[in-house]
Protein backbone atom coordinates (compact mmCIF):
# COMPACT_ATOMS: atom_id res chain seq x y z
CA MET A 1 0.00 0.00 0.00
CA LEU A 2 2.83 2.37 0.88
CA GLN A 3 4.58 1.66 -2.43
CA ARG A 4 1.43 2.42 -4.47
CA GLN A 5 0.90 5.74 -2.63
CA SER A 6 4.54 6.74 -3.25
CA SER A 7 4.24 5.80 -6.89
CA ASN A 8 1.23 8.11 -7.24
CA VAL A 9 3.08 10.98 -5.57
CA HIS A 10 6.39 10.79 -7.39
CA GLY A 11 5.11 9.68 -10.72
CA PRO A 12 5.38 6.41 -12.66
CA GLY A 13 8.51 4.67 -13.88
CA HIS A 14 12.07 4.27 -12.67
CA SER A 15 12.50 7.71 -11.19
CA GLY A 16 9.50 7.30 -8.91
CA HIS A 17 10.71 3.92 -7.69
CA PHE A 18 14.25 5.28 -7.09
CA THR A 19 13.01 8.25 -5.06
CA ASP A 20 10.67 6.09 -3.04
CA THR A 21 13.46 3.65 -2.27
CA ILE A 22 15.83 6.37 -1.09
CA TRP A 23 13.12 8.02 1.03
CA ARG A 24 12.14 4.68 2.65
CA GLN A 25 15.75 4.01 3.64
CA PHE A 26 15.97 7.32 5.50
CA ILE A 27 12.60 6.77 7.18
CA GLN A 28 13.70 3.37 8.38
CA SER A 29 17.04 4.72 9.79
CA PRO A 30 16.89 7.57 12.38
CA ALA A 31 20.56 8.47 11.84
CA LYS A 32 20.07 8.73 8.09
CA SER A 33 16.85 10.72 8.64
CA TYR A 34 18.72 13.29 10.74
CA ALA A 35 21.45 13.54 8.10
CA LEU A 36 18.88 14.23 5.38
CA PHE A 37 17.23 17.07 7.30
CA ALA A 38 20.61 18.62 8.10
CA PHE A 39 21.58 18.40 4.43
CA ILE A 40 18.32 20.07 3.30
CA PHE A 41 18.75 22.84 5.92
CA LEU A 42 22.29 23.60 4.75
CA LEU A 43 21.09 23.75 1.14
CA LEU A 44 18.43 26.30 2.05
CA VAL A 45 20.86 28.50 4.03
CA GLY A 46 23.40 28.37 1.21
CA ALA A 47 20.80 29.37 -1.35
CA LEU A 48 19.73 32.31 0.78
CA ILE A 49 23.32 33.57 1.26
CA SER A 50 24.04 33.21 -2.46
CA ARG A 51 20.94 35.22 -3.29
CA ARG A 52 22.00 38.04 -0.94
CA LEU A 53 25.53 38.11 -2.36
CA LEU A 54 24.24 38.21 -5.91
CA ASP A 55 21.85 41.04 -5.07
CA SER A 56 24.64 43.04 -3.42
CA THR A 57 27.05 42.52 -6.34
CA ALA A 58 24.39 43.44 -8.86
CA LEU A 59 24.04 46.83 -7.17
CA GLY A 60 27.69 47.53 -7.87
CA GLY A 61 29.10 47.66 -4.36
CA GLY A 62 29.92 44.13 -3.23
CA THR A 63 30.70 43.53 0.43
CA ASN A 64 32.13 47.01 1.00
CA LYS A 65 28.98 48.53 -0.41
CA LYS A 66 26.92 46.52 2.05
CA LEU A 67 29.01 47.71 4.98
CA ARG A 68 28.59 51.30 3.92
CA ASP A 69 24.84 50.79 3.62
CA ARG A 70 24.66 49.66 7.23
CA LYS A 71 26.10 53.01 8.23
CA GLY A 72 23.11 54.83 6.85
CA GLN A 73 23.21 54.55 3.07
CA THR A 74 20.59 52.73 1.06
CA ASP A 75 21.11 49.67 -1.11
CA ALA A 76 19.69 51.38 -4.17
CA PRO A 77 17.93 54.60 -5.12
CA ASP A 78 14.32 54.71 -4.07
CA ILE A 79 12.64 55.17 -7.42
CA THR A 80 9.34 55.92 -5.69
CA LYS A 81 10.78 58.97 -3.84
CA LYS A 82 9.16 62.20 -4.94
CA HIS A 83 11.36 64.91 -6.37
CA TYR A 84 10.16 68.49 -6.01
CA TYR A 85 11.07 71.12 -8.55
CA LYS A 86 10.64 74.70 -7.43
CA THR A 87 9.10 77.13 -9.83
CA GLU A 88 11.00 80.38 -9.39
CA TYR A 89 9.50 83.80 -9.91
CA PRO A 90 12.26 86.38 -10.42
CA LEU A 91 11.56 90.09 -10.63
CA LYS A 92 9.72 91.11 -13.78
CA CYS A 93 10.58 94.75 -14.37
CA THR A 94 8.58 95.01 -17.59
CA HIS A 95 8.97 98.80 -17.77
CA GLY A 96 12.38 99.06 -16.13
CA ASN A 97 12.55 101.67 -13.39
CA ASN A 98 9.05 102.82 -14.32
CA THR A 99 7.37 99.53 -13.37
CA LYS A 100 4.31 100.58 -11.37
CA THR A 101 2.00 97.58 -11.70
CA CYS A 102 2.16 94.07 -10.30
CA PRO A 103 2.59 91.37 -12.97
CA GLY A 104 0.10 88.97 -11.41
CA THR A 105 2.25 85.92 -12.19
CA TYR A 106 3.20 85.09 -8.61
CA PRO A 107 0.70 82.68 -7.01
CA THR A 108 -1.61 84.06 -4.33
CA SER A 109 -2.21 80.56 -3.01
CA TYR A 110 -0.01 77.50 -2.86
CA THR A 111 -0.27 73.98 -1.46
CA PRO A 112 2.94 71.95 -1.64
CA GLU A 113 2.65 68.29 -2.59
CA GLU A 114 2.25 66.16 0.49
CA ASP A 115 5.35 64.18 1.37
CA HIS A 116 4.70 61.58 4.08
CA ASP A 117 8.44 61.00 4.46
CA SER A 118 9.21 64.59 5.43
CA PRO A 119 9.61 65.32 9.16
CA LEU A 120 6.92 67.17 11.07
CA ALA A 121 7.36 70.92 11.42
CA PRO A 122 9.56 71.72 14.43
CA THR A 123 8.22 73.65 17.37
CA CYS A 124 9.11 77.33 17.13
CA PRO A 125 11.69 78.81 19.54
CA ASP A 126 10.36 79.64 22.98
CA TYR A 127 10.28 83.41 22.41
CA PHE A 128 7.35 82.86 20.00
CA ARG A 129 5.20 82.37 23.11
CA TRP A 130 5.31 86.13 23.62
CA ILE A 131 3.06 86.55 20.58
CA HIS A 132 0.16 85.48 22.79
CA GLU A 133 1.16 88.02 25.46
CA ASP A 134 1.49 90.87 22.95
CA LEU A 135 -2.04 90.25 21.64
CA ARG A 136 -3.63 89.60 25.03
CA PRO A 137 -5.02 93.19 25.38
CA TRP A 138 -7.52 92.37 22.58
CA ALA A 139 -8.29 88.76 23.51
CA ARG A 140 -11.58 89.71 25.17
CA THR A 141 -12.75 92.64 23.04
CA GLY A 142 -11.44 91.60 19.65
CA ILE A 143 -10.28 94.23 17.14
CA THR A 144 -12.69 96.60 15.40
CA ARG A 145 -12.16 98.98 12.51
CA GLU A 146 -12.51 101.91 14.90
CA MET A 147 -9.65 100.57 17.04
CA VAL A 148 -7.35 100.20 14.06
CA GLU A 149 -8.11 103.65 12.71
CA ARG A 150 -7.39 105.25 16.08
CA ALA A 151 -3.75 104.19 15.58
CA ASN A 152 -3.56 106.19 12.35
CA GLU A 153 -2.47 109.33 14.17
CA THR A 154 1.19 108.27 14.50
CA ALA A 155 1.42 105.40 11.98
CA ASN A 156 3.82 105.73 9.06
CA PHE A 157 1.71 103.44 6.92
CA ARG A 158 -1.44 101.36 6.87
CA LEU A 159 -1.21 97.85 5.41
CA VAL A 160 -4.23 95.85 4.30
CA ILE A 161 -3.97 92.30 3.00
CA VAL A 162 -6.92 91.03 0.98
CA LYS A 163 -6.87 87.65 -0.76
CA GLY A 164 -3.11 87.40 -0.45
CA ARG A 165 -2.39 90.82 -1.98
CA ALA A 166 -0.92 93.79 -0.14
CA TYR A 167 -2.35 97.31 -0.28
CA VAL A 168 -0.53 100.21 1.37
CA LYS A 169 -1.52 103.72 2.32
CA ARG A 170 1.46 105.81 3.40
CA ASN A 171 0.87 108.55 5.97
CA ILE A 172 4.27 109.88 7.08
CA LYS A 173 7.63 109.10 5.52
CA ALA A 174 9.78 107.18 8.00
CA PHE A 175 13.40 107.95 8.83
CA GLN A 176 15.69 106.72 6.05
CA SER A 177 14.33 103.49 4.51
CA ARG A 178 12.74 101.92 7.59
CA ASP A 179 9.23 101.84 6.15
CA THR A 180 10.44 100.71 2.73
CA PHE A 181 12.32 97.67 3.98
CA THR A 182 9.66 96.78 6.55
CA LEU A 183 7.12 96.63 3.74
CA TRP A 184 9.59 94.75 1.58
CA GLY A 185 9.93 92.13 4.32
CA ILE A 186 6.15 91.70 4.55
CA LEU A 187 5.95 91.25 0.79
CA GLN A 188 8.57 88.50 1.01
CA LEU A 189 6.46 86.80 3.65
CA LEU A 190 3.53 86.80 1.21
CA ARG A 191 5.77 85.30 -1.48
CA ARG A 192 7.12 82.69 0.93
CA TYR A 193 3.69 81.56 2.15
CA PRO A 194 1.24 82.64 -0.59
CA GLY A 195 -2.38 82.43 0.46
CA LYS A 196 -1.44 81.57 4.05
CA ILE A 197 -1.75 85.10 5.49
CA PRO A 198 -5.43 85.89 6.18
CA ASP A 199 -7.10 89.18 5.36
CA LEU A 200 -6.01 91.82 7.85
CA ASP A 201 -5.67 95.54 8.48
CA LEU A 202 -2.83 97.09 10.51
CA MET A 203 -1.07 100.34 11.34
CA PHE A 204 2.73 100.48 11.60
CA ASP A 205 4.80 103.11 13.41
CA CYS A 206 8.50 103.05 12.43
CA VAL A 207 9.66 105.39 15.23
CA ASP A 208 11.84 103.72 17.87
CA TRP A 209 9.99 104.26 21.13
CA PRO A 210 6.59 102.71 22.00
CA ILE A 211 3.73 105.05 22.88
CA LEU A 212 0.66 103.04 23.97
CA LEU A 213 1.00 103.50 27.74
CA LYS A 214 -0.82 100.86 29.70
CA SER A 215 -1.73 103.42 32.34
CA ASN A 216 -3.91 105.26 29.80
CA TYR A 217 -6.07 102.17 29.21
CA SER A 218 -6.32 100.71 32.70
CA VAL A 219 -8.67 103.30 34.26
CA PRO A 220 -12.41 102.55 34.49
CA GLY A 221 -14.26 103.40 31.29
CA ALA A 222 -11.10 103.64 29.19
CA PRO A 223 -11.38 102.22 25.65
CA ALA A 224 -9.33 99.28 24.46
CA PRO A 225 -5.93 100.36 23.10
CA PRO A 226 -5.52 100.73 19.35
CA PRO A 227 -3.38 97.92 17.91
CA LEU A 228 -0.13 99.51 16.70
CA PHE A 229 2.90 97.66 15.34
CA ARG A 230 6.51 98.80 15.84
CA TYR A 231 10.02 97.43 16.40
CA CYS A 232 10.14 97.41 20.21
CA THR A 233 8.02 97.54 23.32
CA ASN A 234 8.41 97.53 27.11
CA ASP A 235 6.58 96.61 30.29
CA GLN A 236 4.68 99.92 30.36
CA THR A 237 3.24 99.80 26.82
CA PHE A 238 0.89 97.81 24.60
CA ASP A 239 2.73 98.31 21.28
CA ILE A 240 2.91 95.09 19.23
CA VAL A 241 6.51 94.19 18.47
CA PHE A 242 7.56 93.18 14.93
CA PRO A 243 10.92 92.31 13.28
CA ASP A 244 12.81 95.46 12.28
CA TRP A 245 13.66 96.60 8.76
CA SER A 246 17.36 95.70 8.94
CA PHE A 247 16.61 91.98 8.53
CA TRP A 248 16.26 92.84 4.83
CA GLY A 249 19.17 95.30 4.82
CA TRP A 250 19.98 98.88 5.75
CA PRO A 251 21.28 100.67 2.66
CA GLU A 252 22.11 103.98 4.39
CA VAL A 253 24.84 102.32 6.49
CA ASN A 254 25.81 99.53 4.08
CA ILE A 255 24.41 96.66 6.17
CA LYS A 256 23.50 93.50 4.26
CA SER A 257 20.35 91.44 4.66
CA TRP A 258 20.29 89.14 7.68
CA GLY A 259 20.76 85.90 5.74
CA LYS A 260 24.00 87.22 4.25
CA ILE A 261 25.28 88.75 7.48
CA LEU A 262 24.74 85.54 9.46
CA LYS A 263 27.19 83.76 7.17
CA ASP A 264 29.68 86.64 7.41
CA LEU A 265 29.49 86.66 11.22
CA GLU A 266 29.97 82.92 11.40
CA GLU A 267 33.07 83.24 9.23
CA GLY A 268 34.28 86.20 11.29
CA ASN A 269 34.11 84.10 14.45
CA ARG A 270 36.41 81.52 12.85
CA ARG A 271 39.10 84.09 12.10
CA MET A 272 40.12 84.49 15.73
CA ASN A 273 39.72 82.19 18.72
CA TRP A 274 38.21 83.73 21.84
CA THR A 275 41.46 83.30 23.80
CA ASP A 276 43.40 85.21 21.11
CA ARG A 277 41.09 88.22 21.21
CA GLU A 278 41.70 91.50 23.00
CA PRO A 279 40.82 90.97 26.71
CA TYR A 280 38.66 94.10 26.90
CA ALA A 281 35.06 95.20 26.43
CA TYR A 282 34.42 96.79 23.01
CA TRP A 283 31.74 99.22 21.90
CA LYS A 284 31.42 101.39 18.82
CA GLY A 285 28.42 103.58 18.13
CA ASN A 286 26.83 107.01 18.26
CA PRO A 287 26.85 108.36 21.84
CA VAL A 288 24.94 111.54 20.96
CA VAL A 289 21.53 109.83 20.69
CA ALA A 290 21.21 108.97 24.41
CA SER A 291 22.47 110.26 27.74
CA SER A 292 23.14 106.68 28.82
CA ARG A 293 25.61 106.28 25.97
CA GLN A 294 27.31 109.55 26.83
CA ASP A 295 27.65 108.26 30.36
CA LEU A 296 29.15 105.04 29.01
CA MET A 297 31.97 107.00 27.32
CA LYS A 298 33.23 107.91 30.81
CA CYS A 299 34.25 104.26 31.18
CA ASN A 300 36.81 104.54 28.39
CA VAL A 301 40.45 103.93 29.17
CA SER A 302 42.34 107.03 30.26
CA GLU A 303 45.62 107.96 31.92
CA GLY A 304 43.98 107.97 35.32
CA GLN A 305 41.66 104.99 35.08
CA GLU A 306 41.40 101.54 33.49
CA TRP A 307 37.85 100.21 33.39
CA ASN A 308 38.73 97.41 30.90
CA ALA A 309 36.66 99.12 28.19
CA ARG A 310 37.62 100.21 24.66
CA LEU A 311 34.96 102.61 23.38
CA TYR A 312 34.82 104.31 19.97
CA VAL A 313 32.57 106.91 18.36
CA GLN A 314 30.99 105.85 15.07
CA ASP A 315 30.98 108.69 12.51
CA TRP A 316 28.75 107.43 9.71
CA LYS A 317 29.45 110.40 7.43
CA ARG A 318 33.18 109.79 7.53
CA GLU A 319 32.65 106.05 7.28
CA LYS A 320 30.61 106.48 4.10
CA GLN A 321 33.35 108.62 2.56
CA LYS A 322 35.86 105.83 3.27
CA GLY A 323 33.65 103.12 1.80
CA TYR A 324 32.53 101.60 5.12
CA LYS A 325 35.90 99.85 5.51
CA GLN A 326 35.94 100.22 9.31
CA SER A 327 32.32 99.23 9.95
CA GLU A 328 32.19 95.76 8.44
CA LEU A 329 30.36 93.79 11.15
CA ALA A 330 32.17 90.47 10.72
CA SER A 331 35.54 92.18 11.30
CA GLN A 332 34.45 93.51 14.70
CA CYS A 333 34.63 90.15 16.49
CA LYS A 334 38.12 90.83 17.86
CA HIS A 335 37.41 91.38 21.56
CA ARG A 336 36.48 88.89 24.24
CA PHE A 337 33.68 91.16 25.43
CA LYS A 338 31.23 93.42 23.56
CA ILE A 339 28.88 95.96 25.08
CA TYR A 340 25.24 96.37 24.11
CA ILE A 341 23.60 99.61 25.19
CA GLU A 342 20.36 101.16 23.96
CA GLY A 343 20.18 104.38 21.99
CA SER A 344 17.10 106.55 22.05
CA ALA A 345 15.28 103.24 22.51
CA TRP A 346 16.11 99.68 21.46
CA SER A 347 19.06 99.37 19.03
CA VAL A 348 19.44 97.37 15.83
CA SER A 349 23.04 96.58 16.88
CA GLU A 350 21.78 94.03 19.40
CA LYS A 351 21.68 90.97 17.15
CA TYR A 352 25.07 91.67 15.56
CA ILE A 353 26.75 92.00 18.97
CA LEU A 354 25.22 88.78 20.28
CA ALA A 355 26.43 86.82 17.23
CA CYS A 356 30.15 87.46 17.81
CA ASP A 357 31.10 84.61 20.20
CA SER A 358 32.16 87.38 22.59
CA VAL A 359 30.56 87.75 26.02
CA THR A 360 27.82 90.33 25.56
CA LEU A 361 27.85 92.86 28.39
CA TYR A 362 24.19 93.82 28.33
CA VAL A 363 23.48 97.20 29.90
CA THR A 364 20.08 97.12 31.65
CA PRO A 365 17.55 97.81 28.86
CA ASN A 366 14.30 99.75 28.98
CA TYR A 367 12.99 98.18 25.78
CA THR A 368 12.80 94.78 24.14
CA ASP A 369 12.41 93.59 20.58
CA PHE A 370 10.67 90.40 19.49
CA PHE A 371 13.46 87.87 20.09
CA THR A 372 15.44 89.16 23.09
CA ARG A 373 12.67 88.03 25.43
CA GLY A 374 14.12 84.56 24.84
CA LEU A 375 17.56 85.51 26.22
CA ILE A 376 18.59 84.37 29.70
CA PRO A 377 21.03 86.33 31.90
CA MET A 378 24.29 84.50 32.63
CA HIS A 379 23.50 82.00 29.91
CA HIS A 380 23.32 84.26 26.84
CA PHE A 381 24.73 87.49 28.28
CA TRP A 382 26.28 89.18 31.32
CA PRO A 383 24.04 91.90 32.83
CA ILE A 384 25.53 95.39 33.41
CA ASN A 385 23.90 97.80 35.87
CA VAL A 386 22.87 100.90 33.94
CA TYR A 387 23.42 103.04 37.05
CA ASP A 388 26.88 101.64 37.76
CA LYS A 389 28.29 100.97 34.31
CA CYS A 390 32.02 101.43 34.76
CA ARG A 391 32.42 99.34 37.88
CA SER A 392 30.09 96.66 36.47
CA ILE A 393 32.12 96.46 33.24
CA LYS A 394 35.42 96.33 35.12
CA PHE A 395 34.19 93.45 37.29
CA ALA A 396 32.69 91.53 34.35
CA VAL A 397 35.87 91.70 32.28
CA ASP A 398 38.08 90.70 35.21
CA TRP A 399 35.75 87.82 36.02
CA GLY A 400 35.65 86.60 32.40
CA ASN A 401 39.42 86.76 31.98
CA ASN A 402 39.81 84.71 35.17
CA HIS A 403 37.04 82.22 34.27
CA THR A 404 37.73 81.78 30.57
CA GLY A 405 35.85 78.50 30.22
CA LYS A 406 32.59 79.86 31.59
CA ALA A 407 33.02 83.14 29.68
CA GLN A 408 33.41 81.27 26.40
CA GLU A 409 30.29 79.23 27.17
CA ILE A 410 28.26 82.44 27.54
CA GLY A 411 29.63 83.84 24.28
CA ARG A 412 28.99 80.65 22.35
CA ALA A 413 25.48 80.27 23.77
CA ALA A 414 24.55 83.71 22.46
CA SER A 415 26.04 83.02 19.03
CA ARG A 416 24.27 79.68 18.85
CA PHE A 417 20.97 81.34 19.77
CA ILE A 418 21.41 83.89 16.99
CA GLN A 419 22.54 81.39 14.35
CA GLU A 420 19.96 78.71 15.16
CA GLU A 421 16.94 80.43 16.71
CA LEU A 422 17.08 83.73 14.84
CA LYS A 423 17.85 82.42 11.38
CA MET A 424 15.78 83.97 8.62
CA ASP A 425 13.37 81.03 8.53
CA TYR A 426 12.32 81.83 12.08
CA VAL A 427 12.09 85.56 11.42
CA TYR A 428 9.54 84.83 8.69
CA ASP A 429 7.75 82.26 10.85
CA TYR A 430 7.46 84.78 13.69
CA MET A 431 5.84 87.24 11.27
CA PHE A 432 3.60 84.45 9.95
CA HIS A 433 2.28 83.43 13.37
CA LEU A 434 1.98 86.99 14.68
CA LEU A 435 -0.13 88.09 11.71
CA ASN A 436 -2.24 84.92 11.75
CA GLN A 437 -2.98 85.28 15.46
CA TYR A 438 -3.67 88.99 14.99
CA SER A 439 -6.15 88.33 12.16
CA LYS A 440 -8.12 85.92 14.37
CA LEU A 441 -9.07 88.86 16.61
CA PHE A 442 -10.87 90.80 13.85
CA ARG A 443 -14.52 91.69 14.29
CA TYR A 444 -14.86 93.04 10.75
CA GLN A 445 -13.90 92.13 7.19
CA PRO A 446 -10.87 94.20 6.07
CA THR A 447 -11.34 96.11 2.83
CA ILE A 448 -8.98 98.17 0.68
CA PRO A 449 -9.04 101.74 2.05
CA THR A 450 -9.41 104.78 -0.17
CA GLY A 451 -6.01 105.96 -1.37
CA ALA A 452 -4.25 102.61 -0.84
CA VAL A 453 -2.01 101.27 -3.61
CA GLU A 454 -1.20 97.64 -4.36
CA TYR A 455 2.39 96.75 -3.46
CA CYS A 456 4.40 93.82 -4.75
CA ALA A 457 8.08 92.98 -5.25
CA GLU A 458 8.14 94.60 -8.68
CA THR A 459 6.57 97.92 -7.70
CA MET A 460 9.06 98.23 -4.84
CA ALA A 461 12.31 96.86 -6.30
CA CYS A 462 12.18 97.83 -9.97
CA PRO A 463 12.24 101.63 -9.35
CA GLU A 464 15.13 101.31 -6.85
CA GLU A 465 18.81 101.73 -7.68
CA GLY A 466 22.17 101.22 -6.02
CA MET A 467 22.42 99.57 -2.62
CA ALA A 468 18.66 99.47 -2.01
CA ARG A 469 18.09 97.56 -5.26
CA LYS A 470 20.96 95.18 -4.46
CA LEU A 471 19.56 94.40 -1.01
CA MET A 472 16.10 93.74 -2.40
CA GLU A 473 17.43 91.40 -5.04
CA GLU A 474 19.51 89.39 -2.56
CA SER A 475 16.60 89.06 -0.08
CA LEU A 476 13.92 88.29 -2.70
CA GLU A 477 11.91 85.14 -2.00
CA GLN A 478 12.07 83.46 -5.41
CA SER A 479 9.44 80.78 -4.81
CA PRO A 480 6.95 79.48 -2.24
CA LYS A 481 8.39 77.47 0.63
CA GLU A 482 7.89 73.71 0.30
CA THR A 483 7.51 73.12 4.03
CA SER A 484 5.14 74.47 6.65
CA PRO A 485 6.09 77.09 9.25
CA CYS A 486 7.27 75.91 12.65
CA THR A 487 4.56 75.03 15.16
CA LEU A 488 3.56 77.88 17.44
CA PRO A 489 4.03 76.92 21.12
CA PRO A 490 1.15 77.53 23.54
CA PRO A 491 0.90 80.67 25.66
CA PHE A 492 2.43 80.94 29.10
CA ASP A 493 0.20 80.09 31.99
CA PRO A 494 0.44 82.76 34.74
CA SER A 495 2.65 80.70 37.03
CA SER A 496 5.17 79.68 34.34
CA LEU A 497 5.44 83.27 33.11
CA TYR A 498 6.06 84.43 36.65
CA ASP A 499 8.77 81.77 37.06
CA VAL A 500 10.51 82.86 33.84
CA LEU A 501 10.56 86.51 34.86
CA ARG A 502 11.61 85.76 38.43
CA GLU A 503 14.50 83.55 37.28
CA LYS A 504 15.81 86.33 35.05
CA GLU A 505 15.50 88.93 37.79
CA ASN A 506 17.25 86.70 40.33
CA SER A 507 20.19 86.14 37.96
CA ILE A 508 20.61 89.89 37.50
CA LEU A 509 20.39 90.54 41.25
CA GLN A 510 22.99 87.84 41.87
CA VAL A 511 25.48 89.54 39.55
CA GLU A 512 24.80 92.93 41.13
CA SER A 513 25.52 91.46 44.57
CA TRP A 514 28.88 90.10 43.31
CA VAL A 515 29.82 93.51 41.91
CA LYS A 516 28.82 95.29 45.13
CA ALA A 517 30.79 92.85 47.30
CA TYR A 518 33.86 93.13 45.06
CA TRP A 519 34.01 96.91 45.23
CA GLU A 520 33.29 97.00 48.95
CA ASN A 521 36.24 94.67 49.40
CA GLN A 522 38.41 96.93 47.23
CA THR A 523 37.44 99.92 49.36
CA ASN A 524 38.25 98.10 52.60
CA GLN A 525 41.68 97.10 51.31
CA SER A 526 42.63 100.62 50.24
């Protein structure tokens, strides 16, 4: 019976009988049965290894190729991977310098192809949380047309965005090109994220100091404050802080756009190690604009006193005549310490000083811009008492030169913050989230006001010449961004905000106590 079943399985004839005979011998002998299974197993393993080796060789890399692949490379190109090709939209100056109309070729909406392999958008830097605080005065009331128009009294321009297009009504010409390059920056935001900025209506004041005093709006029966955008704010005002014009360049003083300068500053830091730099505190600027700066000049080195400071007056007229050879920012990273001090209000110089790998000696400020609220005393900078500048600077420099490791950590932390958390991507994303959150507060539909003119890259850049035209061309957003903005972090809860502010204040008080104890000890020894 067994032979007939085997014959049916293996087929008729000699081959079936031979196979059946061999199989029966192994079944009848346990030792032979074990040998057969071992033999079959080895055949299978060998076939598998041969297949893998053949596949590897066919891809052109052999064994070495396989080893490299295990370190992160792939065996072969993924032919299913999507490749994105950006469509660029350069300036179209159809009428040369007389171009006064927008070409209409740049998209007003854009949805990048979905790529499931791309990483999720990162969370924005922590200073973005202050967007919620800046807009809190209108969280309950919302924003009405009457509120916006009350800010017209001091605004340099009114900007309305409708269906992704910008319309501007200029009121008062700003100092130099502040208004021009602020508007240019907003236009680049629209080109970067077309269709992603909702309809909105805002007033912008390009003067340095904020004016919306909280005390004027905290009395019973007082109206809500008018929303007014500017470059800085402080604890006593409601002004909404926005990135300043110099991120897109400052033609009057030959300062490049921020993307270009970041690279220059990074290269400048490589030219000279911190330990090889001058062991003094450096500052160069215009002392005439503020009494605090004039007071700072008293800390300069003299025959009778050494405060460890090297202070210089910046004469922009003379500098322009000499081709700005002595004001190149990347060449000013030659001192271990650099001083930041406000002018008539906040100063543009802040971000350039912080990017130098030097320890920033930060004179107590009265104002803040949009990103410095993310800086931490004794981590990103060394605080200097505004009422005791010279002695504070002297102590800070002596301390840093005697604690070089810690001093270098502070300098590098500031540079890293500027290079990584204030790169141009985040400047645009801050603008994006601020304007989106602002637009959510509207209680009316924005419309184009009488007298407003449509603005676009062409109507702004094509008529320009010289340095202004060069800066606009180098900062032009050529195409929509393929990825989404960073993710806006949630607002502070009251207790966490209190903890942040208290920690900063305690760090500053700690340094002031060190300075006081040091000078009291010096007095006792003399």
